[in-house]
Amino acid sequence: MNIFHRYVIKEHIAPFFFAFSVIMFVLILKLMLEMMEMLISKGVGLIVMSKILVYNLAWMVALVVPMSVLVAAVMAFGRMGASGEIIAMKAAGISMYRIVSPVILMSVLLTIGMVWFNNVVLPEANYRAGSLKSAIVQKKPLLTLKNKEGQFISDDDIPFTFRVDGIDNKTEEIIGVSLFKREQNEPTVAIVAEKGKFITGSNTLELLLTNGEIHRKDMKHPMNYARSTFETITYIVKDLNFQLDTSYRSSRNDRNMTSDMMRDRIRELRKRIALMEQHIATMAKEEPDRENQIKTLSNQVESWRRNIAMYLVEIHKKNSIPVAAIVFVLIGSSLGILVRRSGASIGIGLSIGFFTLYYLFLIGGESMGDRMIIEPWLAMWLPNIILGPLGIALFIYAARR
């Protein structure tokens, strides 16, 4: 690498760290404001809060790095263009392609590093952050209900869906409880109560309901239902582990898994699907309640396919977002050259606009990929597929000027 290449890269370092610091500061400030309620009114310790902050830095870095590359390219090439350095380089016989090449090389190296980060550091940080948050909620369950009065709340670890009308922070009671208990092969049971309170047992979190009614449909006579009243009743919410650490959770979702973990899970699910489809195809016609069994098994197969789609979406997302750094170098360098220093604010505004567009495509693609509307790989690579050619076209236009 010669002096010229080092100079071009040096021009990008300060703008990159400036953009990175500013955006990270905004995101950290937002997170800290959300955490203040836990610190002030709920008594969560500073050490625990610090851990939450550190673990959440991972997803911020994964998001901020590509955007910082875009802003840095706009600022660096805008300054070089405004000071006449780009013109001088061209006059010396150095093409725009050579001027930008060291930055593209650095963006490729950064992409490789971020792919590793997204596959190793980010899943573990997300896992630890989620585990710690769940541990806090178990010890202080009212945190789950904060600002969610009137909303239906459900969780895979909780055997029911519920809503509350209000929270009495002094007595730590919940007012106006509606609970819908899910029971396998049974109709949903509806429970309403005037008050409720979370109680920590020896190794469980329990919900004590007071002065309420239980409504249950009669399976034999669908037009009828049974209604009973109670003064107090207790439901077990979940088993507890009282250590505020990140080791008690045994399962991971797609955000908390590496690509290798998800590929192993996909292979396992595909084997299950093959066995289930074979079972459906060979089911005897005289099998009792055959149609309902086929419907139930088919629904299970469809659920597994949706899980596979979600895993594939996450795998491609871990790789597509880092590649955006290369795309953003092309867009940012073109914007910087075209708007020059006199229009630096316009260039930065446009770069933010491009990143917003990229992020909207990413969110929309993720949603459609998870719902199997489009192929998972296309859902996550579509932003790069759209903005990549646009960046190349902008760069060629800027290079010819």
mmCIF file of C-alpha atoms in Angstrom:
data_model
loop_
_atom_site.group_PDB
_atom_site.id
_atom_site.type_symbol
_atom_site.label_atom_id
_atom_site.label_comp_id
_atom_site.label_asym_id
_atom_site.label_seq_id
_atom_site.Cartn_x
_atom_site.Cartn_y
_atom_site.Cartn_z
ATOM 1 C CA MET A 1 0.000 0.000 0.000
ATOM 2 C CA ASN A 2 1.566 3.295 -1.148
ATOM 3 C CA ILE A 3 1.373 6.793 0.361
ATOM 4 C CA PHE A 4 -1.605 7.716 -1.814
ATOM 5 C CA HIS A 5 -3.672 4.771 -0.600
ATOM 6 C CA ARG A 6 -2.770 5.473 3.025
ATOM 7 C CA TYR A 7 -3.806 9.092 2.609
ATOM 8 C CA VAL A 8 -7.229 8.223 1.198
ATOM 9 C CA ILE A 9 -7.858 5.727 4.011
ATOM 10 C CA LYS A 10 -6.642 8.241 6.614
ATOM 11 C CA GLU A 11 -9.199 10.747 5.359
ATOM 12 C CA HIS A 12 -11.969 8.273 6.223
ATOM 13 C CA ILE A 13 -10.865 7.295 9.732
ATOM 14 C CA ALA A 14 -11.881 10.463 11.598
ATOM 15 C CA PRO A 15 -15.307 10.805 9.879
ATOM 16 C CA PHE A 16 -15.989 7.114 10.475
ATOM 17 C CA PHE A 17 -15.322 7.288 14.206
ATOM 18 C CA PHE A 18 -17.176 10.601 14.443
ATOM 19 C CA ALA A 19 -20.302 9.132 12.831
ATOM 20 C CA PHE A 20 -19.943 5.913 14.814
ATOM 21 C CA SER A 21 -19.643 7.807 18.120
ATOM 22 C CA VAL A 22 -22.573 10.123 17.453
ATOM 23 C CA ILE A 23 -24.987 7.383 16.370
ATOM 24 C CA MET A 24 -23.898 5.066 19.181
ATOM 25 C CA PHE A 25 -24.387 7.892 21.677
ATOM 26 C CA VAL A 26 -27.960 8.432 20.472
ATOM 27 C CA LEU A 27 -28.796 4.725 20.702
ATOM 28 C CA ILE A 28 -27.138 4.323 24.119
ATOM 29 C CA LEU A 29 -28.951 7.404 25.428
ATOM 30 C CA LYS A 30 -32.268 5.994 24.263
ATOM 31 C CA LEU A 31 -31.517 2.661 25.948
ATOM 32 C CA MET A 32 -30.440 4.357 29.183
ATOM 33 C CA LEU A 33 -33.660 6.364 29.314
ATOM 34 C CA GLU A 34 -35.608 3.108 29.015
ATOM 35 C CA MET A 35 -33.498 1.591 31.796
ATOM 36 C CA MET A 36 -33.974 4.474 34.235
ATOM 37 C CA GLU A 37 -37.378 3.143 35.315
ATOM 38 C CA MET A 38 -35.811 -0.194 36.225
ATOM 39 C CA LEU A 39 -33.052 1.553 38.162
ATOM 40 C CA ILE A 40 -35.116 4.146 40.038
ATOM 41 C CA SER A 41 -38.475 2.573 40.790
ATOM 42 C CA LYS A 42 -37.772 -1.149 40.556
ATOM 43 C CA GLY A 43 -34.502 -1.396 42.437
ATOM 44 C CA VAL A 44 -32.475 -3.172 39.754
ATOM 45 C CA GLY A 45 -28.806 -2.830 40.717
ATOM 46 C CA LEU A 46 -26.185 -0.835 38.825
ATOM 47 C CA ILE A 47 -24.120 -3.951 38.094
ATOM 48 C CA VAL A 48 -27.095 -5.644 36.450
ATOM 49 C CA MET A 49 -27.917 -2.470 34.527
ATOM 50 C CA SER A 50 -24.322 -2.266 33.317
ATOM 51 C CA LYS A 51 -24.496 -5.836 32.046
ATOM 52 C CA ILE A 52 -27.688 -5.079 30.145
ATOM 53 C CA LEU A 53 -26.034 -2.050 28.568
ATOM 54 C CA VAL A 54 -22.907 -3.984 27.557
ATOM 55 C CA TYR A 55 -24.881 -6.854 26.037
ATOM 56 C CA ASN A 56 -27.042 -4.435 24.033
ATOM 57 C CA LEU A 57 -23.976 -2.764 22.537
ATOM 58 C CA ALA A 58 -23.576 -5.720 20.167
ATOM 59 C CA TRP A 59 -26.734 -5.121 18.105
ATOM 60 C CA MET A 60 -25.950 -1.405 18.080
ATOM 61 C CA VAL A 61 -22.495 -2.036 16.612
ATOM 62 C CA ALA A 62 -23.940 -4.376 13.968
ATOM 63 C CA LEU A 63 -26.385 -1.651 12.919
ATOM 64 C CA VAL A 64 -24.159 1.425 13.257
ATOM 65 C CA VAL A 65 -21.010 0.247 11.456
ATOM 66 C CA PRO A 66 -22.535 0.156 7.918
ATOM 67 C CA MET A 67 -24.195 3.540 8.479
ATOM 68 C CA SER A 68 -20.910 5.031 9.722
ATOM 69 C CA VAL A 69 -19.182 3.784 6.570
ATOM 70 C CA LEU A 70 -21.774 5.605 4.470
ATOM 71 C CA VAL A 71 -21.465 8.899 6.382
ATOM 72 C CA ALA A 72 -17.658 8.683 6.441
ATOM 73 C CA ALA A 73 -17.481 8.215 2.662
ATOM 74 C CA VAL A 74 -19.741 11.230 2.095
ATOM 75 C CA MET A 75 -17.736 13.458 4.444
ATOM 76 C CA ALA A 76 -14.290 12.331 3.284
ATOM 77 C CA PHE A 77 -14.888 12.535 -0.460
ATOM 78 C CA GLY A 78 -16.911 15.715 0.017
ATOM 79 C CA ARG A 79 -13.947 17.389 1.718
ATOM 80 C CA MET A 80 -11.466 16.076 -0.835
ATOM 81 C CA GLY A 81 -13.682 17.268 -3.674
ATOM 82 C CA ALA A 82 -14.241 20.716 -2.156
ATOM 83 C CA SER A 83 -10.504 21.284 -1.598
ATOM 84 C CA GLY A 84 -9.707 20.352 -5.185
ATOM 85 C CA GLU A 85 -7.822 17.189 -4.285
ATOM 86 C CA ILE A 86 -10.035 14.999 -6.466
ATOM 87 C CA ILE A 87 -9.397 17.287 -9.452
ATOM 88 C CA ALA A 88 -5.650 17.283 -8.740
ATOM 89 C CA MET A 89 -5.585 13.495 -8.552
ATOM 90 C CA LYS A 90 -7.423 13.224 -11.848
ATOM 91 C CA ALA A 91 -5.027 15.723 -13.422
ATOM 92 C CA ALA A 92 -2.157 13.519 -12.253
ATOM 93 C CA GLY A 93 -3.677 10.614 -14.157
ATOM 94 C CA ILE A 94 -5.264 8.869 -11.173
ATOM 95 C CA SER A 95 -8.739 7.607 -12.035
ATOM 96 C CA MET A 96 -11.703 7.683 -9.667
ATOM 97 C CA TYR A 97 -11.641 3.902 -9.602
ATOM 98 C CA ARG A 98 -8.116 3.961 -8.199
ATOM 99 C CA ILE A 99 -9.010 6.737 -5.748
ATOM 100 C CA VAL A 100 -11.874 4.730 -4.277
ATOM 101 C CA SER A 101 -10.183 1.305 -4.483
ATOM 102 C CA PRO A 102 -8.392 1.471 -1.071
ATOM 103 C CA VAL A 103 -11.667 2.410 0.636
ATOM 104 C CA ILE A 104 -13.456 -0.476 -1.068
ATOM 105 C CA LEU A 105 -10.652 -2.800 0.065
ATOM 106 C CA MET A 106 -11.059 -1.605 3.651
ATOM 107 C CA SER A 107 -14.835 -2.026 3.416
ATOM 108 C CA VAL A 108 -14.309 -5.625 2.244
ATOM 109 C CA LEU A 109 -12.084 -6.313 5.260
ATOM 110 C CA LEU A 110 -14.648 -4.612 7.502
ATOM 111 C CA THR A 111 -17.378 -6.770 5.951
ATOM 112 C CA ILE A 112 -15.443 -9.945 6.729
ATOM 113 C CA GLY A 113 -14.951 -8.776 10.298
ATOM 114 C CA MET A 114 -18.632 -7.895 10.724
ATOM 115 C CA VAL A 115 -19.740 -11.263 9.313
ATOM 116 C CA TRP A 116 -17.660 -12.905 12.044
ATOM 117 C CA PHE A 117 -19.048 -10.458 14.620
ATOM 118 C CA ASN A 118 -22.656 -11.119 13.582
ATOM 119 C CA ASN A 119 -22.156 -14.884 13.728
ATOM 120 C CA VAL A 120 -20.129 -15.153 16.938
ATOM 121 C CA VAL A 121 -20.414 -12.096 19.184
ATOM 122 C CA LEU A 122 -23.927 -10.843 18.375
ATOM 123 C CA PRO A 123 -25.857 -14.109 18.998
ATOM 124 C CA GLU A 124 -24.121 -14.656 22.341
ATOM 125 C CA ALA A 125 -24.705 -11.056 23.416
ATOM 126 C CA ASN A 126 -28.388 -11.272 22.419
ATOM 127 C CA TYR A 127 -28.698 -14.553 24.314
ATOM 128 C CA ARG A 128 -27.149 -13.129 27.465
ATOM 129 C CA ALA A 129 -29.206 -9.926 27.251
ATOM 130 C CA GLY A 130 -32.435 -11.912 26.830
ATOM 131 C CA SER A 131 -31.542 -14.281 29.646
ATOM 132 C CA LEU A 132 -30.719 -11.429 32.012
ATOM 133 C CA LYS A 133 -33.905 -9.589 31.104
ATOM 134 C CA SER A 134 -35.979 -12.705 31.743
ATOM 135 C CA ALA A 135 -34.236 -13.234 35.074
ATOM 136 C CA ILE A 136 -35.066 -9.650 36.074
ATOM 137 C CA VAL A 137 -38.683 -10.047 35.023
ATOM 138 C CA GLN A 138 -38.970 -13.246 37.065
ATOM 139 C CA LYS A 139 -37.738 -11.475 40.184
ATOM 140 C CA LYS A 140 -39.721 -8.299 39.398
ATOM 141 C CA PRO A 141 -42.666 -9.440 37.233
ATOM 142 C CA LEU A 142 -44.439 -6.061 37.276
ATOM 143 C CA LEU A 143 -41.712 -4.827 34.907
ATOM 144 C CA THR A 144 -43.397 -6.888 32.192
ATOM 145 C CA LEU A 145 -46.651 -4.967 32.659
ATOM 146 C CA LYS A 146 -45.179 -1.485 32.785
ATOM 147 C CA ASN A 147 -46.945 0.745 30.219
ATOM 148 C CA LYS A 148 -48.852 -2.290 28.891
ATOM 149 C CA GLU A 149 -52.122 -1.766 30.741
ATOM 150 C CA GLY A 150 -55.026 -2.786 28.524
ATOM 151 C CA GLN A 151 -52.814 -4.865 26.212
ATOM 152 C CA PHE A 152 -52.825 -8.641 25.782
ATOM 153 C CA ILE A 153 -49.538 -10.153 26.928
ATOM 154 C CA SER A 154 -48.291 -13.637 26.091
ATOM 155 C CA ASP A 155 -45.024 -15.538 26.252
ATOM 156 C CA ASP A 156 -43.966 -18.997 25.131
ATOM 157 C CA ASP A 157 -42.835 -19.781 28.685
ATOM 158 C CA ILE A 158 -46.204 -18.795 30.207
ATOM 159 C CA PRO A 159 -49.216 -21.145 29.801
ATOM 160 C CA PHE A 160 -51.727 -18.327 29.373
ATOM 161 C CA THR A 161 -52.420 -14.928 27.816
ATOM 162 C CA PHE A 162 -53.532 -12.111 30.082
ATOM 163 C CA ARG A 163 -54.299 -8.400 30.300
ATOM 164 C CA VAL A 164 -54.675 -5.986 33.193
ATOM 165 C CA ASP A 165 -56.539 -2.705 33.529
ATOM 166 C CA GLY A 166 -54.046 -1.110 35.904
ATOM 167 C CA ILE A 167 -51.194 -1.507 38.400
ATOM 168 C CA ASP A 168 -51.105 -0.395 42.034
ATOM 169 C CA ASN A 169 -47.403 0.346 42.532
ATOM 170 C CA LYS A 170 -47.795 0.774 46.306
ATOM 171 C CA THR A 171 -49.293 -2.648 46.958
ATOM 172 C CA GLU A 172 -47.794 -4.217 43.784
ATOM 173 C CA GLU A 173 -51.253 -5.516 42.884
ATOM 174 C CA ILE A 174 -52.692 -5.695 39.380
ATOM 175 C CA ILE A 175 -56.261 -4.470 38.918
ATOM 176 C CA GLY A 176 -58.879 -5.925 36.558
ATOM 177 C CA VAL A 177 -57.219 -9.129 35.426
ATOM 178 C CA SER A 178 -58.399 -11.098 32.378
ATOM 179 C CA LEU A 179 -56.606 -14.396 31.862
ATOM 180 C CA PHE A 180 -56.990 -16.888 29.027
ATOM 181 C CA LYS A 181 -55.500 -20.264 29.855
ATOM 182 C CA ARG A 182 -54.364 -22.490 27.014
ATOM 183 C CA GLU A 183 -54.997 -26.177 27.549
ATOM 184 C CA GLN A 184 -53.978 -28.888 25.062
ATOM 185 C CA ASN A 185 -56.935 -30.389 23.157
ATOM 186 C CA GLU A 186 -59.293 -28.358 25.339
ATOM 187 C CA PRO A 187 -61.127 -25.080 24.745
ATOM 188 C CA THR A 188 -59.539 -21.941 26.163
ATOM 189 C CA VAL A 189 -60.538 -21.170 29.745
ATOM 190 C CA ALA A 190 -61.319 -17.512 30.497
ATOM 191 C CA ILE A 191 -60.712 -16.192 34.010
ATOM 192 C CA VAL A 192 -61.577 -12.667 35.148
ATOM 193 C CA ALA A 193 -60.709 -11.272 38.572
ATOM 194 C CA GLU A 194 -60.888 -7.989 40.416
ATOM 195 C CA LYS A 195 -57.278 -8.137 41.595
ATOM 196 C CA GLY A 196 -54.154 -10.192 41.277
ATOM 197 C CA LYS A 197 -50.674 -10.339 42.722
ATOM 198 C CA PHE A 198 -47.473 -12.102 41.749
ATOM 199 C CA ILE A 199 -46.058 -14.262 44.522
ATOM 200 C CA THR A 200 -42.606 -15.786 44.600
ATOM 201 C CA GLY A 201 -42.729 -19.372 45.833
ATOM 202 C CA SER A 202 -39.846 -21.645 46.757
ATOM 203 C CA ASN A 203 -38.980 -22.259 43.113
ATOM 204 C CA THR A 204 -41.941 -20.884 41.157
ATOM 205 C CA LEU A 205 -43.538 -17.585 40.223
ATOM 206 C CA GLU A 206 -47.261 -17.705 41.012
ATOM 207 C CA LEU A 207 -50.204 -15.437 40.232
ATOM 208 C CA LEU A 208 -52.785 -15.097 43.026
ATOM 209 C CA LEU A 209 -56.192 -13.935 41.749
ATOM 210 C CA THR A 210 -58.932 -12.572 44.031
ATOM 211 C CA ASN A 211 -62.729 -12.329 43.573
ATOM 212 C CA GLY A 212 -63.286 -13.637 40.086
ATOM 213 C CA GLU A 213 -65.074 -15.979 37.709
ATOM 214 C CA ILE A 214 -64.030 -18.898 35.514
ATOM 215 C CA HIS A 215 -65.729 -19.420 32.141
ATOM 216 C CA ARG A 216 -65.283 -22.706 30.302
ATOM 217 C CA LYS A 217 -67.004 -24.042 27.164
ATOM 218 C CA ASP A 218 -68.753 -27.395 27.360
ATOM 219 C CA MET A 219 -67.112 -29.631 24.743
ATOM 220 C CA LYS A 220 -70.112 -31.980 24.550
ATOM 221 C CA HIS A 221 -72.590 -29.121 24.186
ATOM 222 C CA PRO A 222 -70.840 -26.269 22.336
ATOM 223 C CA MET A 223 -73.767 -23.894 22.872
ATOM 224 C CA ASN A 224 -73.331 -24.165 26.663
ATOM 225 C CA TYR A 225 -70.548 -23.132 28.965
ATOM 226 C CA ALA A 226 -69.772 -23.582 32.636
ATOM 227 C CA ARG A 227 -69.384 -20.571 34.932
ATOM 228 C CA SER A 228 -67.951 -20.689 38.442
ATOM 229 C CA THR A 229 -66.815 -18.098 40.957
ATOM 230 C CA PHE A 230 -63.909 -18.017 43.380
ATOM 231 C CA GLU A 231 -62.572 -15.878 46.190
ATOM 232 C CA THR A 232 -58.932 -16.752 45.588
ATOM 233 C CA ILE A 233 -57.150 -18.978 43.106
ATOM 234 C CA THR A 234 -53.462 -19.461 42.288
ATOM 235 C CA TYR A 235 -51.814 -20.223 38.940
ATOM 236 C CA ILE A 236 -48.180 -21.152 38.455
ATOM 237 C CA VAL A 237 -46.642 -18.757 35.947
ATOM 238 C CA LYS A 238 -43.252 -20.455 35.505
ATOM 239 C CA ASP A 239 -40.399 -22.153 37.300
ATOM 240 C CA LEU A 240 -37.782 -19.804 38.652
ATOM 241 C CA ASN A 241 -34.066 -19.556 38.865
ATOM 242 C CA PHE A 242 -33.192 -16.820 41.320
ATOM 243 C CA GLN A 243 -29.726 -16.073 40.082
ATOM 244 C CA LEU A 244 -29.557 -12.891 38.018
ATOM 245 C CA ASP A 245 -27.191 -14.442 35.513
ATOM 246 C CA THR A 246 -27.321 -15.482 31.896
ATOM 247 C CA SER A 247 -26.968 -19.226 32.201
ATOM 248 C CA TYR A 248 -30.359 -20.513 33.279
ATOM 249 C CA ARG A 249 -32.122 -20.444 29.883
ATOM 250 C CA SER A 250 -31.856 -23.694 27.967
ATOM 251 C CA SER A 251 -33.302 -22.608 24.622
ATOM 252 C CA ARG A 252 -32.318 -20.065 22.006
ATOM 253 C CA ASN A 253 -34.334 -18.387 19.287
ATOM 254 C CA ASP A 254 -33.074 -17.382 15.847
ATOM 255 C CA ARG A 255 -31.637 -14.063 17.104
ATOM 256 C CA ASN A 256 -29.548 -15.907 19.699
ATOM 257 C CA MET A 257 -28.109 -18.619 17.463
ATOM 258 C CA THR A 258 -25.061 -18.726 15.232
ATOM 259 C CA SER A 259 -25.464 -19.718 11.601
ATOM 260 C CA ASP A 260 -24.058 -23.185 12.325
ATOM 261 C CA MET A 261 -26.612 -23.684 15.113
ATOM 262 C CA MET A 262 -29.441 -22.659 12.794
ATOM 263 C CA ARG A 263 -28.229 -24.906 9.984
ATOM 264 C CA ASP A 264 -28.173 -27.862 12.396
ATOM 265 C CA ARG A 265 -31.697 -26.961 13.488
ATOM 266 C CA ILE A 266 -32.837 -26.703 9.856
ATOM 267 C CA ARG A 267 -31.463 -30.162 9.070
ATOM 268 C CA GLU A 268 -33.280 -31.572 12.095
ATOM 269 C CA LEU A 269 -36.572 -29.926 11.103
ATOM 270 C CA ARG A 270 -36.294 -31.141 7.508
ATOM 271 C CA LYS A 271 -35.850 -34.707 8.772
ATOM 272 C CA ARG A 272 -38.944 -34.295 10.931
ATOM 273 C CA ILE A 273 -40.923 -32.943 7.982
ATOM 274 C CA ALA A 274 -39.883 -35.863 5.778
ATOM 275 C CA LEU A 275 -40.906 -38.396 8.438
ATOM 276 C CA MET A 276 -44.194 -36.600 9.100
ATOM 277 C CA GLU A 277 -45.087 -36.387 5.400
ATOM 278 C CA GLN A 278 -44.271 -40.077 5.020
ATOM 279 C CA HIS A 279 -46.520 -40.847 7.989
ATOM 280 C CA ILE A 280 -49.369 -38.798 6.481
ATOM 281 C CA ALA A 281 -48.983 -40.476 3.099
ATOM 282 C CA THR A 282 -49.074 -43.983 4.595
ATOM 283 C CA MET A 283 -51.901 -43.382 7.054
ATOM 284 C CA ALA A 284 -54.561 -46.058 6.607
ATOM 285 C CA LYS A 285 -57.952 -44.941 5.320
ATOM 286 C CA GLU A 286 -59.714 -46.791 8.125
ATOM 287 C CA GLU A 287 -57.705 -44.845 10.743
ATOM 288 C CA PRO A 288 -60.129 -43.339 13.310
ATOM 289 C CA ASP A 289 -60.633 -39.584 12.833
ATOM 290 C CA ARG A 290 -58.217 -39.707 9.889
ATOM 291 C CA GLU A 291 -59.094 -36.303 8.430
ATOM 292 C CA ASN A 292 -58.586 -34.454 11.696
ATOM 293 C CA GLN A 293 -55.309 -36.256 12.299
ATOM 294 C CA ILE A 294 -54.058 -35.320 8.827
ATOM 295 C CA LYS A 295 -55.089 -31.716 9.390
ATOM 296 C CA THR A 296 -53.280 -31.580 12.735
ATOM 297 C CA LEU A 297 -50.125 -33.194 11.349
ATOM 298 C CA SER A 298 -50.178 -30.918 8.268
ATOM 299 C CA ASN A 299 -50.419 -27.873 10.511
ATOM 300 C CA GLN A 300 -47.372 -29.109 12.404
ATOM 301 C CA VAL A 301 -45.448 -29.535 9.155
ATOM 302 C CA GLU A 302 -46.418 -26.009 8.121
ATOM 303 C CA SER A 303 -45.206 -24.693 11.490
ATOM 304 C CA TRP A 304 -41.838 -26.400 11.026
ATOM 305 C CA ARG A 305 -41.533 -24.908 7.528
ATOM 306 C CA ARG A 306 -42.157 -21.439 8.951
ATOM 307 C CA ASN A 307 -39.437 -22.088 11.526
ATOM 308 C CA ILE A 308 -37.040 -23.086 8.741
ATOM 309 C CA ALA A 309 -37.880 -19.883 6.866
ATOM 310 C CA MET A 310 -37.174 -17.811 9.991
ATOM 311 C CA TYR A 311 -33.802 -19.505 10.484
ATOM 312 C CA LEU A 312 -32.839 -18.980 6.828
ATOM 313 C CA VAL A 313 -33.858 -15.316 7.010
ATOM 314 C CA GLU A 314 -31.634 -14.815 10.050
ATOM 315 C CA ILE A 315 -28.687 -16.630 8.436
ATOM 316 C CA HIS A 316 -28.843 -14.431 5.348
ATOM 317 C CA LYS A 317 -29.353 -11.290 7.442
ATOM 318 C CA LYS A 318 -26.132 -11.952 9.376
ATOM 319 C CA ASN A 319 -24.266 -11.859 6.050
ATOM 320 C CA SER A 320 -26.214 -9.288 4.030
ATOM 321 C CA ILE A 321 -25.983 -6.402 6.517
ATOM 322 C CA PRO A 322 -22.143 -6.429 6.609
ATOM 323 C CA VAL A 323 -22.020 -6.498 2.784
ATOM 324 C CA ALA A 324 -24.002 -3.252 2.858
ATOM 325 C CA ALA A 325 -20.733 -1.540 3.899
ATOM 326 C CA ILE A 326 -19.368 -2.114 0.375
ATOM 327 C CA VAL A 327 -22.576 -0.820 -1.199
ATOM 328 C CA PHE A 328 -22.503 2.243 1.046
ATOM 329 C CA VAL A 329 -18.910 3.052 0.059
ATOM 330 C CA LEU A 330 -20.021 3.306 -3.581
ATOM 331 C CA ILE A 331 -23.048 5.431 -2.681
ATOM 332 C CA GLY A 332 -21.209 7.588 -0.142
ATOM 333 C CA SER A 333 -18.196 8.315 -2.336
ATOM 334 C CA SER A 334 -20.493 9.272 -5.217
ATOM 335 C CA LEU A 335 -22.609 11.584 -3.061
ATOM 336 C CA GLY A 336 -19.484 13.174 -1.553
ATOM 337 C CA ILE A 337 -17.990 13.912 -4.966
ATOM 338 C CA LEU A 338 -21.252 15.188 -6.434
ATOM 339 C CA VAL A 339 -22.354 17.517 -3.613
ATOM 340 C CA ARG A 340 -18.872 18.727 -2.584
ATOM 341 C CA ARG A 341 -18.180 20.525 0.686
ATOM 342 C CA SER A 342 -20.696 23.302 0.019
ATOM 343 C CA GLY A 343 -23.412 20.711 0.118
ATOM 344 C CA ALA A 344 -22.004 18.446 2.822
ATOM 345 C CA SER A 345 -25.164 18.677 4.892
ATOM 346 C CA ILE A 346 -27.167 17.691 1.827
ATOM 347 C CA GLY A 347 -24.852 14.733 1.247
ATOM 348 C CA ILE A 348 -25.142 13.543 4.843
ATOM 349 C CA GLY A 349 -28.915 13.981 4.662
ATOM 350 C CA LEU A 350 -29.027 11.910 1.483
ATOM 351 C CA SER A 351 -26.820 9.246 3.053
ATOM 352 C CA ILE A 352 -29.198 9.005 6.010
ATOM 353 C CA GLY A 353 -32.046 8.761 3.503
ATOM 354 C CA PHE A 354 -30.319 5.886 1.700
ATOM 355 C CA PHE A 355 -29.696 4.078 4.977
ATOM 356 C CA THR A 356 -33.328 4.580 6.008
ATOM 357 C CA LEU A 357 -34.429 3.155 2.658
ATOM 358 C CA TYR A 358 -32.090 0.207 3.134
ATOM 359 C CA TYR A 359 -33.419 -0.427 6.632
ATOM 360 C CA LEU A 360 -37.047 -0.251 5.487
ATOM 361 C CA PHE A 361 -36.315 -2.803 2.754
ATOM 362 C CA LEU A 362 -34.585 -4.963 5.380
ATOM 363 C CA ILE A 363 -37.511 -4.862 7.817
ATOM 364 C CA GLY A 364 -40.089 -5.462 5.085
ATOM 365 C CA GLY A 365 -38.048 -8.283 3.600
ATOM 366 C CA GLU A 366 -37.587 -9.942 6.980
ATOM 367 C CA SER A 367 -41.330 -9.866 7.605
ATOM 368 C CA MET A 368 -42.148 -11.329 4.178
ATOM 369 C CA GLY A 369 -39.394 -13.927 4.470
ATOM 370 C CA ASP A 370 -40.601 -15.088 7.891
ATOM 371 C CA ARG A 371 -44.129 -15.446 6.491
ATOM 372 C CA MET A 372 -42.784 -17.346 3.440
ATOM 373 C CA ILE A 373 -44.153 -14.757 1.010
ATOM 374 C CA ILE A 374 -40.770 -14.568 -0.720
ATOM 375 C CA GLU A 375 -37.636 -16.694 -0.532
ATOM 376 C CA PRO A 376 -35.544 -16.024 2.607
ATOM 377 C CA TRP A 377 -32.348 -15.298 0.656
ATOM 378 C CA LEU A 378 -34.150 -12.762 -1.545
ATOM 379 C CA ALA A 379 -35.834 -11.156 1.472
ATOM 380 C CA MET A 380 -32.488 -10.326 3.076
ATOM 381 C CA TRP A 381 -30.395 -9.612 -0.019
ATOM 382 C CA LEU A 382 -33.022 -7.481 -1.766
ATOM 383 C CA PRO A 383 -31.758 -4.176 -0.233
ATOM 384 C CA ASN A 384 -28.242 -4.886 -1.548
ATOM 385 C CA ILE A 385 -29.641 -6.066 -4.891
ATOM 386 C CA ILE A 386 -31.554 -2.790 -5.276
ATOM 387 C CA LEU A 387 -29.051 -0.307 -3.820
ATOM 388 C CA GLY A 388 -25.936 -2.052 -5.194
ATOM 389 C CA PRO A 389 -26.604 -1.308 -8.895
ATOM 390 C CA LEU A 390 -27.795 2.166 -7.887
ATOM 391 C CA GLY A 391 -24.497 2.769 -6.100
ATOM 392 C CA ILE A 392 -22.521 1.514 -9.106
ATOM 393 C CA ALA A 393 -24.507 3.787 -11.442
ATOM 394 C CA LEU A 394 -23.969 6.796 -9.168
ATOM 395 C CA PHE A 395 -20.255 6.043 -8.936
ATOM 396 C CA ILE A 396 -19.837 5.721 -12.712
ATOM 397 C CA TYR A 397 -21.696 9.017 -13.158
ATOM 398 C CA ALA A 398 -19.525 10.724 -10.530
ATOM 399 C CA ALA A 399 -16.331 9.280 -12.058
ATOM 400 C CA ARG A 400 -17.158 10.681 -15.503
ATOM 401 C CA ARG A 401 -17.786 14.196 -14.255
#
